[in-house]
Each structure stands twice: as C-alpha cells, then as structure tokens.
Amino acid sequence: MDVLNDKNTSIIGIWGMGGVGKTTLLEEIRRQAGEKKLFDMFFMVTVSQTPNFESIQQKIADMIGLEFTEKTPEAKAERLRWRICEMLKEKKLLFLVDGVWGEIDLEKKVGIPYGENYKGSRIVLTSRSRDVCDQMGCKPTYQVEGLNDDEAWGLFKGIVGEIVESADRKHIAKRIVGKCGGLPLAIKAVANPLKEKSLSHWEVCISELKGQNLKSVVREALQFSYDYLSKPYAKEMFLLCCLFPEDEVIDIQDLFRLGLGFGLFQNTTTLDTAMAEADVLVDYLKSSSLLLESDREGSVLMHDVIREFAISVASRDKHLFLVGTHQEFICWKRNHAFTRCTAVSLQIDVVPEFPYEWECPELELLKLEGKDKQPLVLPSNIFKRMEKLRVLSMTDIQMMSLPASFEDLKSLRTLCFYKCLLKDISIIGELKNLEILSFCDCDIEELPKEIEKLTNLRFLELTNCKNLRLVPSSVICNLSNLEGLYMRSFSQWKVGKDNASVEDLKKLSSLVALEVCIPNDNLWPDDLVFRNLTRFKISVGDAFYHEDEHLFSHSSKILELKTNTTFKEGFNMLLKIAGVIHIEGTNALHNLNEYNSPLLKCLIIKKCQEMKYAIDTTKSAPLIVFPLLEILEICDMDNLQELYLGMLLRESFGELRKLILKGLPQLMNVWKNPTEHASLQKLRVLGVSCCHKLKSIFSLYMVRDLVQLQEMKVSQCEALEYIIDGERNGDGHENLFPQLNRLELENLPKLQRFMSSLNALATSANCGSGVLEPFFNNQIAFPKLEFMIFSNIDGVREIWTSKFRLEMSFPQLRLLNLGSLLNLTHFWNMNSNENIHMEIVPAVEDNARRLIEFPCLQYITLEKLPIFESFQMGGHALFDGKVAFPSLKRLTLSSVPKLMHVWENMDGPPAHVSLQNLISLDIGYCDTLKNVVSCERDKTMAAAEEIEVGRNTAEVIIFPALETINFHNLPNLTSFFARNGTLFDEKVAFPSLKELNLYGVHKLMHVWENMDGRPAHVSLQNLFSLDIVDCDTLKNVVSCERDKTVAVAEEIEAQGNTTGLIIFPALEVIHFHNLPNLTSFFVENGTLFDEKVAFPNLKQLKLYGVHKLIHVWENMDGRPAHVCLQNLISLDILECDNLKNVVSCEKDKTVAVAGEIEVPGNTTGVIIFPALKMIYFRNLPNLTSFFAGNGTLIDEKVAFPSLKQLKLYGVHKLIHVWENMDGRPAHVSLQNLISLDILDCDTLKNVVSCERDKTVTVTGEIEVRGNTTGVIICPALEMIHFRNLTNLTSFFAGNGTLFDEKEVWNSECLTTSQNCGAPKSKSSHFVR
C-alpha cells in the first residue's frame, strides 16, 4: 500500500497465472485504500482479451456523472480524459484495471490520464504476463503466487468444514489441497462439491487430480466440479454462460431467456416457475464456485479461466459451442465448423462478409454482438438453412430491416434485441411459434401491428426503449397467452387513437409478471385488479419512477404510488402483497394498519399530510406489525406525531435494519418504551433530520436494545437537547452502543449533551457557576466507533469528562471532524479535582507521564471553532504532553482563531508521538497562530531519531512521513519553531516532504534557513511542488544571512567553483504569486535563481506579481544556475513590473546547458531550454528581451527546440520577437511552434528583426522562383493571433505587408490567422 502514496509512481503491475487470485488482490487493494482514505474516488474496470473500450468508458462516466454526447470511442476518450484531468486538480483517483492481455494506451483508448503530469492519478493493473506489465510501463511490478500450505488448508477447511480434521479424511484432504498447488480457484472448485459427501467421493477426487502443471490442475479441478453438478439443467445453464463476452456482467434475466428458448426448464408449467428455477440454478452454480457474485443486483460473473474451461467442454461435447470474434468466424467458415455446431456466439468488431446461406442444420442458438450500433446487412437467405434455430440474440447492431429468410425460422422460440437501432421489423409477425420477444435498451419508435399475430407469445419486453411512442392497442389485446409484460419506459398510454391503454391489460388473464410506469393514476381503471401477479414493478405517478437497484433488490414485488385520491381496489390488492412500497403525496392515507403485510421488506412514505400515526392500535388488540420489514423511511409529513399509537407486540419491526425520519416537524418521539412494545434489536442505520419538536432521540431503556446499531446521523432538529434522555446511577461504563461505527451530529443548535442528567437543577447550577458539563459523560462507551463528525452544535463546550477511560470508551476512533462548534473551548479538563482515569505510558527518560492516547485516530479536522484553544483546558498548545496520537495521518485546522501553537515543545516524546505517521498538515485562518511548535522551552525534542548536523548535536524535531504542508491565511505565523521570520530552521526536518503550499503567511521573511549543516534542508530532497502566494514580507526563499551555503545531496563543481549548492533534486513545480518583496530565491540581487541553487527536474515555473524581480536566471560561466533548464516544460511570467530580462545579460560569457550549438563562424555558447514547450509572458512593462536587453525577445544566445506555444501579452518595450541572423540558434525555436499569440505589445515593429542583410533557413533552404535567399520556415505553425499591435508593420520585412516571400509555413497546418483589433497598424495588406 505504501507505493500507492508515492507520487513518482503512476502505474503498478500485478501479474500471475489465471486463477491465482489477482482479482481478489485488486479488490483487497480497493478495500484497504478506501479504509485508509488514500484516494477520493475508486474505479474498477475489466479489460479482457477482447476489450470493449466504450463499455469501460461508460462505466467510469456513470461513476462521475458524465453523459456522453460524443459518438466515437476516440471522442469519448478525449472527453473523459478532460473531465478526469479537471477532477485531478482537487481529487486523488485510483483506477483498478483488471485482466489486461496486451499493451493498451489507456489514455487514448479509454481516457484515463496517468504519468508524471497527473500526480493525483494512480493505476493498478493485473495481467497474466509480466511482459504486458513491462509494455504498459508498470513500475513496480509484483508477481502473485499461490497460497502457502497453511493458507490453502485454511481456505479448503473453511469451505468443507471441520470434517477435514477427522482421522479418516485429514490425510486425503491434505493430498487434495496439495494437488491444487495453492491456487484459490482450484481449491474452491474441488472443495464445494465435497461438502457433505462420503469418503468415496473424496477418493474419486484425488484420483482425478493428476496434473503435472498448475494449468492442468486447474482444468482437472474444474472438471471435477462440473461433473458433480447434479441439479437438472445445471450443466446446460453453466455452458450458456460462456456465450457471453469475457468478463461481462451476465444478467440473470438474459440467461433465463436464452435458457427457456434453448429448451431448459421443461419441467415447469408457467413463466414464473421457470424464472424461479433459473434463480435456483444460478445460486447453485455460485455455491459450486463456478459463477461469481456481481456488484450489480440480479447478475453474475464468470471468471475468465472458468469461461475458457466452459468453452472447451461445450466444444468437445455434443453441444458443440463456437464462441469467438470475427477473425475466428473466418476460420469457422473455412473449416465448415458451422455444419455441426448447436450454438454460436460471435462478437463482431468489423462487419464480416456473411455467407449467402449458413449451412447450420443443427444450430439451435445464435448470438451476434456488434459494436457502436454498427450497421449490419444480413444476406436475405442467411437463415434459410437454420431449421432448428430456437434462440436468436442480437446486441449493439443497427438494422434497417430484417432479412426475408426471417420467416423461415419456424422453430424460433426466443428473439432478443439489446441496444439495437431498429426500423422495419414487421416480419417478426411471421414467427408464429415465438414465445419470448425482447427489445431491451433499443432505439425503436413503434411496435409493429404485425406482432398481434404472435398468439403463442408468453413474454414481451420493451425495457428502457426511451424513444418508443406507439404500442398498438390491438397488440396488447391479442396476446392473450402473455405471462410477462415489461414496458416501464413506455409512457404514451392512451395517447392518440391507436395507442394501448391501461384498460387493455385486463385482457391479459395469464399475466404473472408485469413492469409498467403509468404517468397518472386516472389512467388506471377502477375495476383493474391483478390477482395472479407474482412479480411486478408498477409505478403510478408523473415523473415518479426512479431505478434504485439496491432498493429493488429486496423484493420482486414493487409498488410505487403517487396519488391524491383514495386508493383504488387494484392498488389495495397490490399493497397487501408487495415487498417494496413507496407511497407519496396521498391525502387519503391515515395509517398503515390495513397494509400490515408480513411480506413487506421496504416501506417508504412521503408527503402524506393526513397521517398523524403510522400505526394506530388503540381500537384493536395489540398487533404484530411488519415483522419482516427491513427498511422504513418516513419523510416530509407535516402532521405525523408518532410512529405508532397503542400497543405493539415485541415481534413487531423485529427485522428492521434501517430507519430514516426526515421532515417531520410534529414528531414527538422516535420510538417508545421497548419494555412494553416493539424493540429495534436489529437496527443498523438510523437517520433523523428536520424533526423540530424532538427533545431527545432515545430513552435509556430503548438504547439497551440497539445492540446492532452501526450508523447514526441526526441533523437539523431545532429543539433537540439530548440524544439519550436519562442517566443511570453509578459510575461504571456501559456499552450502550456496542456496534456503533459512525456518529454524525449536525445543525443541532440546542443540543447540550449526549445523555441528559437526572438532576436538571444541578446542571443549571453548574452552568451558572462556570462548571462545564461535558458532552459525553463517563457512563457511555463506544467500543467500535471509528467516525465521529460534529458540526453546528452551539451547546457543546467540552467533549469528554475527566473521568472517562478512553481505552474503554473510544478505542477504535479513526476520524474526528468538529466544525462550527461556537462554544467549544477544549476537549477535557484534566485540572479537575475529579478522579482521573488515564492510560499510563511507560517512563521515558525516567520521567513517567500521565498520557491520554488515541491509538487509532488517523484523521483530525477542526474547523470554525472561534473560542477553542487546546485539547486540554488551560493548555498552551493544541497538543501537549497529556495527549498522543501515534496513528495520526492527516491534521486539518481551519478558522481556529485562538490557537497559538499546534504542538508544545517539551523534553520528552509524548507531545510529538503524533508526528511519526503524519502525512498531511493543513492549517488555515488561524489568526493568532505564532508557531506550529511552541518555542517557549529551552530544549527541543527528537521524535524518531537524532540527526547530527556537522558539529552540531542539537536534537531535531522530525516529521518522518509528512508529505504535504498547506498553510493559508496565517497573518501572525513567523516560523514553524523559532520565531525568527524563517519558516524552517535547523530544529525541524521533513525528510518525506513533497508539497509545500504557503498562502497569505504575511509575517514570513524566509522559508528555509541557510546553514552549514543538513537538517534545515533535509526537507528538500523529496520536495515536488512549491507554491507560495500572497506572502507580503517574503524576501528570499532561502535565507542569505549566513556566509556558507549548504550541499544537500552533492556538490556540483562549476568551472573551478567549489561553492556548495542548495539542490532541490525532485522539485518539478514552482508557483510564486503576489510576492511584492521577494528579490531572489537566495541572494538579494534581484535575480531569482543564481549559482547557489539548482533544480535539475524543474518542469513548471509560474511567476505572478513578483514586482522586485529584475532577472529570473543569472548568466554565468558555469552550469549550476541553469541546471534548472534541462526539464523545464512551461514558463509563465505575469505582472512582474521590474523584470528586464529572463536571463541576466550582465556577464561577458553565456552558458551551454546541454551542449554548445555551433553556429557557422560563431562558437559562442547558447543557453538551451531543451524541453520547454510553452512560454507565457503577460504585462511585463520593462522586459526588453530574453537575454540581451536589445529589444529583441529571442536572439542567438538562447534556443527553444521544443517550443510549441508562445504567448506575449502587454510586453510594451518589445521591438522584435526573433532576431534575424546568419546562423540557426535564434530560430531553432520555430520548428515545433504550433501557436503564436501576440497582444497589446505597443512597440513591436516586426516579429522577426529585419536589420540584417541575410535571412535564415531553419530546416533547410527553400528556392523560391530562382531566388536562393534563405527563408524563415515555421513548419508546424497552426494558429497566429495578433491584436492591438499599434506599430507592427510586417512579420519580417518592414514593408507594410504582414507576410511576404521570406516566411513559409505549412498551409495545411495553419488554421487561424488573425490581425484583429490593431487600429493603428501600419500593415496595408494582411497577406500579399
């Protein structure tokens, strides 16, 4: 997991043979990275051997809420890449890419950006081949090998049970496990069939595992599992799964439709029982480890190794399946394989040339899967010789019409279209034996009237056909044998004279499965009652339907009603049998007594304003109410006073797991006394919000039943004073919430304490005398609590009592987030005279300290705490010697104005034990903060180790893991430790620091202190990004007050100069913004970078509003000052009023950074920026040139061979951009230039100086009609933008013509050429 935190790592490879557990490892990485909050979002996708990039793109787009308007995969990839790049500006993203078979450009093909320019993006991929990992540029790579003996034995035993330890089986079990070679897939495959089997079956197993290598072992294990499938049709159902593309999520309904048409489920009499049988078979195959669970409800997955096995079995047995792509299709044709096969699954990447007729006399199932709804034209006689075809499935194909031979498919039972664009399909009406017809996610506008002739049709699906406008009434009325009708996306009921009406559904007497969405309850006939439905999803109400897979997973009987009238008889019938009910907006519902169904699993009630009591038993004997209900949500009901009134038996709500109460302003109680009524012993999630009359959530008696509560969120309850009403006698702790994992309390202005006091008068007296009542008393324990989030709770003054025992009360706390607690002053008061219970840390340097330790706390966020000063009452710093956080990783402090110090400086380790694992430190808007570590004591402290600094043995405070420091708006911060105006001195070290962001630290004069030894600069070696903004008093980044400079990593010899260099070896990004007093990085000479500092990996430099800056780089005889140039990609300089030259021209000689470029007759060295692609200069009123100070920006002393984009805005002293000269260097910058923007440069006369006699050939001499004069060539230039250039006369010649024969660019590349807004331009022609 550590490598995921490394910003220099972008793509990680995991490789190993199929079935070894790579996918499982990937899922574990996702789980652990999620628990540790290493990333903000996670994306897990599967590539497979034949990648479907659009499917991968769509999955990622769905997760980030992106809707594609683009049509091509390439355009979608670019759109997705752009969106992800925008997200990476604020978030860290982890992409888990499973099953890569060959080299893929994930950025171009999918749209996943990665690499050194996208530090917030990480990719972890899996492959069977290490070579593939290497080709993908994975660093590092890890091989996944099999389980060791103990792990393999544990897995086998966990499946089979304790019987493996019996004397007659243990030895043979050990042999079976040994034969599996540690492969989890093989172990599971043999273990599941052996459960509850006799010894003879075990002996058969060991005799069949003969493989000499791991691949053969896996195959034999799968064969054993397959052979032991005993349920009818289980083997056939298993083999059908291999017809789906590799790694595709398999919808069980799709599997059912294929199976029914293929002749499975012959022993069932109705469609409903066949569906149930399909569900049973899928569960059976999952329990046999031959199918896998999917994240999506109602679907499964097949492991690619198991799929390969299934294809081989199907190919060799009498079933003979052919599964492949269009390339394999060509081989099948050549080998005449079609003549014998019974099932074909063909994935079409490009439209193949189908034979005029397929010789497939035995074919029973044909599955064609296209791509991008590509047009497919089938020969008219293609189905002529498919007399036995029973199942035809087409996916992602565009067909204007179906071939004429369609009517010859007399045996066809199942016809399915998925994601197809269809026009004329009227010929389907000739398929008189058709039983299943499905149009799912299809672009189809009307159902042809001819379908009314399909009188044997049992199932018709029109799911998610969003453009469907016409379903003829006669079609519905004539399909009298229809058992299943799915048409939720159709909303045009009774629109026009020919469209179907809800009334037509009365003709379907055999209907057992129905999915419809009806926009208005008036369309439902009063006498329409369905008495035989066993599966239904019925929504009644305009714009009401929402697809909630998790909600719908609770039942196959779902009813959603939005109506203002009394429920019709048909609704009442469905309400009594539904498993999920969602009712909204009815005034006719007074209580739920009538719908107290033992089948109900999920109940959602919203905006039923006449309801005062959800359940009212005052006029009847006590009832058992909703015994199997798992989810109850009651929202936005203005008059609801109680959830129930009267007596309930204890079995009531016995299975309730989630209770949400929202927008109930009259609600008096959440729940009543459970000793007399129902209890909530299985409740796991509780959410209460906007219930303004509640004064408490629970009674103490009720709380004792909440033994499984895991999440509690209470918000926006204006009158709430306590969470628990009542306090028990005694001083001992009680685990009232033994499983509570997450506690969120937000916007509760009157909340004072978690549990109320028995003696309210004493409480009032205590508050009046200044004695604070803590939020948690010593009687409450949360042994499993990990997340605690409080915000906007004005009544909280102190969090914990001094009597509490943390090791019992909050031992697992991982995240603490406190915000907008206006009266919170501290967490606890240890100066109290009460008996204090604390962990005692072993003596450090013979000095025993009482220490409260939060052993698991990793994330602390304190925001908007206006009077908060410290954890401990009276403390001088946030953390002192009484508290420790050994696991702390992220600390965020914002708007804590009374905070003066974060850590107290002390002689022993407790106050700094919090530093060892700290990764991120973010402090902002803390107006009185003076130092991060208090400097009021004489001695400093080593947190992890002592660093010897030359001859200085002073102890150093080390933050060994700290990677990111963000300081913003800290007007009184003078230093991290010493109060000397320098942020970091020799007393602190950050060996892992990668990002340093300083915004608005107004008293800061220097960032680092210059000193003779290493510690102050040990922070530099891993620094990647340096961002300093709005620091008014900053003079230098490194203090220049000492005589000697420091060599951090090595000394660079600069032509006889042995002066040590301050090196930032990993620094890639520098951004300085609004630093009015900054004169230089190190030496106060007006030059930012001189020979004392080096940045060998610098890529981006942005300077904005650095007004005292005269030069960026110093020109010198040796290399060091320009070692920054080698990798520089982007240079932005804006609003620097005094900047004269980018490179100082005060010395006689220039420097060759990467080598000397020889210019004919000129051996002067050239300053080269070899990687620089973009230059942006804006509002630089005194800039005269890059180097020479002659009014020409770029002359022969500098070269930019990679330059692509040049922007010059408001460079008012500029006369020329390039100098015209006899040699190449000044124009080597032109060969890759794509874009040239020049705006508001008042004195610019020519782009290229015309003061010399000869012109320059950049890439060679072009002969223009006998003229051998050299021509300035811009071969890649695509865009020119000139605006407000009042003195520009021409590009080159000064003759009033912008472009003449002296300039040449590729006319095919040049797309935009503008001379807009230059009112005083002396150009008489735009182009001659």
Short mmCIF file of C-alpha atoms in Angstrom, two decimals, residues 62-205:
data_model
loop_
_atom_site.label_atom_id
_atom_site.label_comp_id
_atom_site.label_asym_id
_atom_site.label_seq_id
_atom_site.Cartn_x
_atom_site.Cartn_y
_atom_site.Cartn_z
CA ASP A 62 -21.58 6.69 -14.82
CA MET A 63 -19.50 6.87 -11.65
CA ILE A 64 -18.58 10.54 -12.17
CA GLY A 65 -21.94 11.66 -13.54
CA LEU A 66 -20.73 12.31 -17.08
CA GLU A 67 -23.12 11.98 -20.01
CA PHE A 68 -21.52 11.48 -23.40
CA THR A 69 -22.76 13.44 -26.39
CA GLU A 70 -19.83 12.19 -28.46
CA LYS A 71 -20.42 9.30 -30.83
CA THR A 72 -16.99 7.78 -31.43
CA PRO A 73 -14.82 5.97 -28.85
CA GLU A 74 -11.96 8.36 -29.61
CA ALA A 75 -14.08 11.43 -28.90
CA LYS A 76 -15.44 9.84 -25.75
CA ALA A 77 -11.89 9.07 -24.60
CA GLU A 78 -10.87 12.69 -25.07
CA ARG A 79 -13.97 13.96 -23.22
CA LEU A 80 -13.40 11.53 -20.37
CA ARG A 81 -9.72 12.42 -20.19
CA TRP A 82 -10.57 16.12 -19.95
CA ARG A 83 -13.12 15.51 -17.20
CA ILE A 84 -10.73 13.36 -15.19
CA CYS A 85 -7.97 15.97 -15.57
CA GLU A 86 -10.35 18.55 -14.09
CA MET A 87 -11.10 16.22 -11.19
CA LEU A 88 -7.39 15.64 -10.58
CA LYS A 89 -6.97 19.31 -9.73
CA GLU A 90 -8.82 18.65 -6.47
CA LYS A 91 -9.04 14.87 -6.02
CA LYS A 92 -6.87 11.77 -5.97
CA LEU A 93 -8.17 8.95 -8.15
CA LEU A 94 -7.31 5.24 -8.19
CA PHE A 95 -8.04 3.17 -11.30
CA LEU A 96 -8.04 -0.61 -10.83
CA VAL A 97 -7.75 -2.23 -14.26
CA ASP A 98 -8.25 -5.99 -14.26
CA GLY A 99 -7.39 -8.52 -16.96
CA VAL A 100 -5.04 -6.73 -19.36
CA TRP A 101 -3.92 -9.11 -22.10
CA GLY A 102 -1.76 -6.82 -24.22
CA GLU A 103 -0.31 -3.33 -24.45
CA ILE A 104 -3.07 -0.67 -24.35
CA ASP A 105 -2.81 3.11 -24.37
CA LEU A 106 -5.29 3.72 -21.57
CA GLU A 107 -5.19 7.48 -22.11
CA LYS A 108 -6.02 7.37 -25.82
CA LYS A 109 -8.24 4.29 -25.90
CA VAL A 110 -10.19 4.84 -22.67
CA GLY A 111 -9.43 8.35 -21.45
CA ILE A 112 -7.55 7.56 -18.23
CA PRO A 113 -4.71 10.09 -17.86
CA TYR A 114 -1.62 9.00 -15.98
CA GLY A 115 2.07 9.70 -15.79
CA GLU A 116 4.27 12.41 -14.40
CA ASN A 117 1.88 15.19 -15.39
CA TYR A 118 -1.02 13.66 -13.43
CA LYS A 119 0.32 13.11 -9.93
CA GLY A 120 -3.12 12.53 -8.43
CA SER A 121 -3.85 9.56 -10.70
CA ARG A 122 -2.73 6.00 -9.95
CA ILE A 123 -3.38 2.86 -11.94
CA VAL A 124 -3.07 -0.68 -10.64
CA LEU A 125 -3.48 -3.29 -13.36
CA THR A 126 -3.45 -7.07 -13.46
CA SER A 127 -2.25 -9.35 -16.23
CA ARG A 128 -1.25 -12.95 -16.71
CA SER A 129 2.01 -11.79 -18.26
CA ARG A 130 4.89 -9.82 -16.80
CA ASP A 131 5.79 -8.77 -20.34
CA VAL A 132 2.45 -6.98 -20.62
CA CYS A 133 3.15 -5.16 -17.35
CA ASP A 134 6.52 -4.08 -18.71
CA GLN A 135 4.99 -2.96 -22.02
CA MET A 136 2.47 -0.86 -20.08
CA GLY A 137 5.32 0.86 -18.24
CA CYS A 138 4.44 -0.57 -14.83
CA LYS A 139 6.88 0.34 -12.08
CA PRO A 140 6.93 -1.54 -9.84
CA THR A 141 5.51 -4.95 -10.75
CA TYR A 142 4.51 -7.72 -8.36
CA GLN A 143 4.00 -11.40 -9.01
CA VAL A 144 1.06 -13.12 -7.31
CA GLU A 145 1.92 -16.68 -6.42
CA GLY A 146 -0.24 -19.39 -4.93
CA LEU A 147 -1.29 -19.66 -1.31
CA ASN A 148 1.13 -21.21 1.12
CA ASP A 149 0.26 -24.52 2.75
CA ASP A 150 -1.44 -23.02 5.80
CA GLU A 151 -3.47 -20.54 3.74
CA ALA A 152 -4.52 -23.24 1.27
CA TRP A 153 -5.55 -25.56 4.10
CA GLY A 154 -7.49 -22.76 5.77
CA LEU A 155 -9.41 -22.00 2.58
CA PHE A 156 -10.27 -25.66 1.97
CA LYS A 157 -11.31 -26.21 5.57
CA GLY A 158 -13.40 -23.04 5.59
CA ILE A 159 -15.48 -24.41 2.70
CA VAL A 160 -15.73 -28.09 3.59
CA GLY A 161 -15.96 -27.72 7.36
CA GLU A 162 -14.47 -29.37 10.42
CA ILE A 163 -14.89 -32.81 8.91
CA VAL A 164 -11.47 -32.36 7.30
CA GLU A 165 -9.92 -32.83 10.74
CA SER A 166 -11.42 -36.31 11.16
CA ALA A 167 -8.96 -39.18 11.23
CA ASP A 168 -10.25 -40.86 8.06
CA ARG A 169 -10.25 -37.72 5.94
CA LYS A 170 -7.45 -35.45 7.06
CA HIS A 171 -4.72 -37.29 5.18
CA ILE A 172 -6.69 -37.39 1.92
CA ALA A 173 -7.77 -33.76 2.40
CA LYS A 174 -4.11 -32.77 2.72
CA ARG A 175 -3.34 -34.60 -0.53
CA ILE A 176 -6.24 -32.86 -2.35
CA VAL A 177 -5.09 -29.45 -1.13
CA GLY A 178 -1.53 -30.25 -2.11
CA LYS A 179 -2.62 -31.22 -5.61
CA CYS A 180 -4.28 -27.82 -6.05
CA GLY A 181 -0.90 -26.09 -5.95
CA GLY A 182 -2.09 -23.22 -3.77
CA LEU A 183 -4.45 -21.89 -6.45
CA PRO A 184 -7.62 -20.49 -4.82
CA LEU A 185 -9.70 -21.19 -7.93
CA ALA A 186 -8.75 -24.88 -7.93
CA ILE A 187 -9.24 -25.24 -4.16
CA LYS A 188 -12.74 -23.74 -4.31
CA ALA A 189 -13.63 -25.83 -7.37
CA VAL A 190 -12.91 -29.14 -5.59
CA ALA A 191 -13.95 -28.13 -2.07
CA ASN A 192 -17.54 -27.14 -2.83
CA PRO A 193 -18.56 -30.47 -4.44
CA LEU A 194 -17.02 -32.38 -1.48
CA LYS A 195 -19.19 -30.71 1.14
CA GLU A 196 -21.35 -33.32 2.86
CA LYS A 197 -20.09 -36.06 0.52
CA SER A 198 -18.97 -39.50 1.58
CA LEU A 199 -15.34 -40.61 1.72
CA SER A 200 -15.65 -42.40 -1.62
CA HIS A 201 -16.26 -39.05 -3.36
CA TRP A 202 -13.06 -37.70 -1.78
CA GLU A 203 -11.15 -40.70 -3.10
CA VAL A 204 -12.56 -40.12 -6.59
CA CYS A 205 -11.41 -36.50 -6.37
#
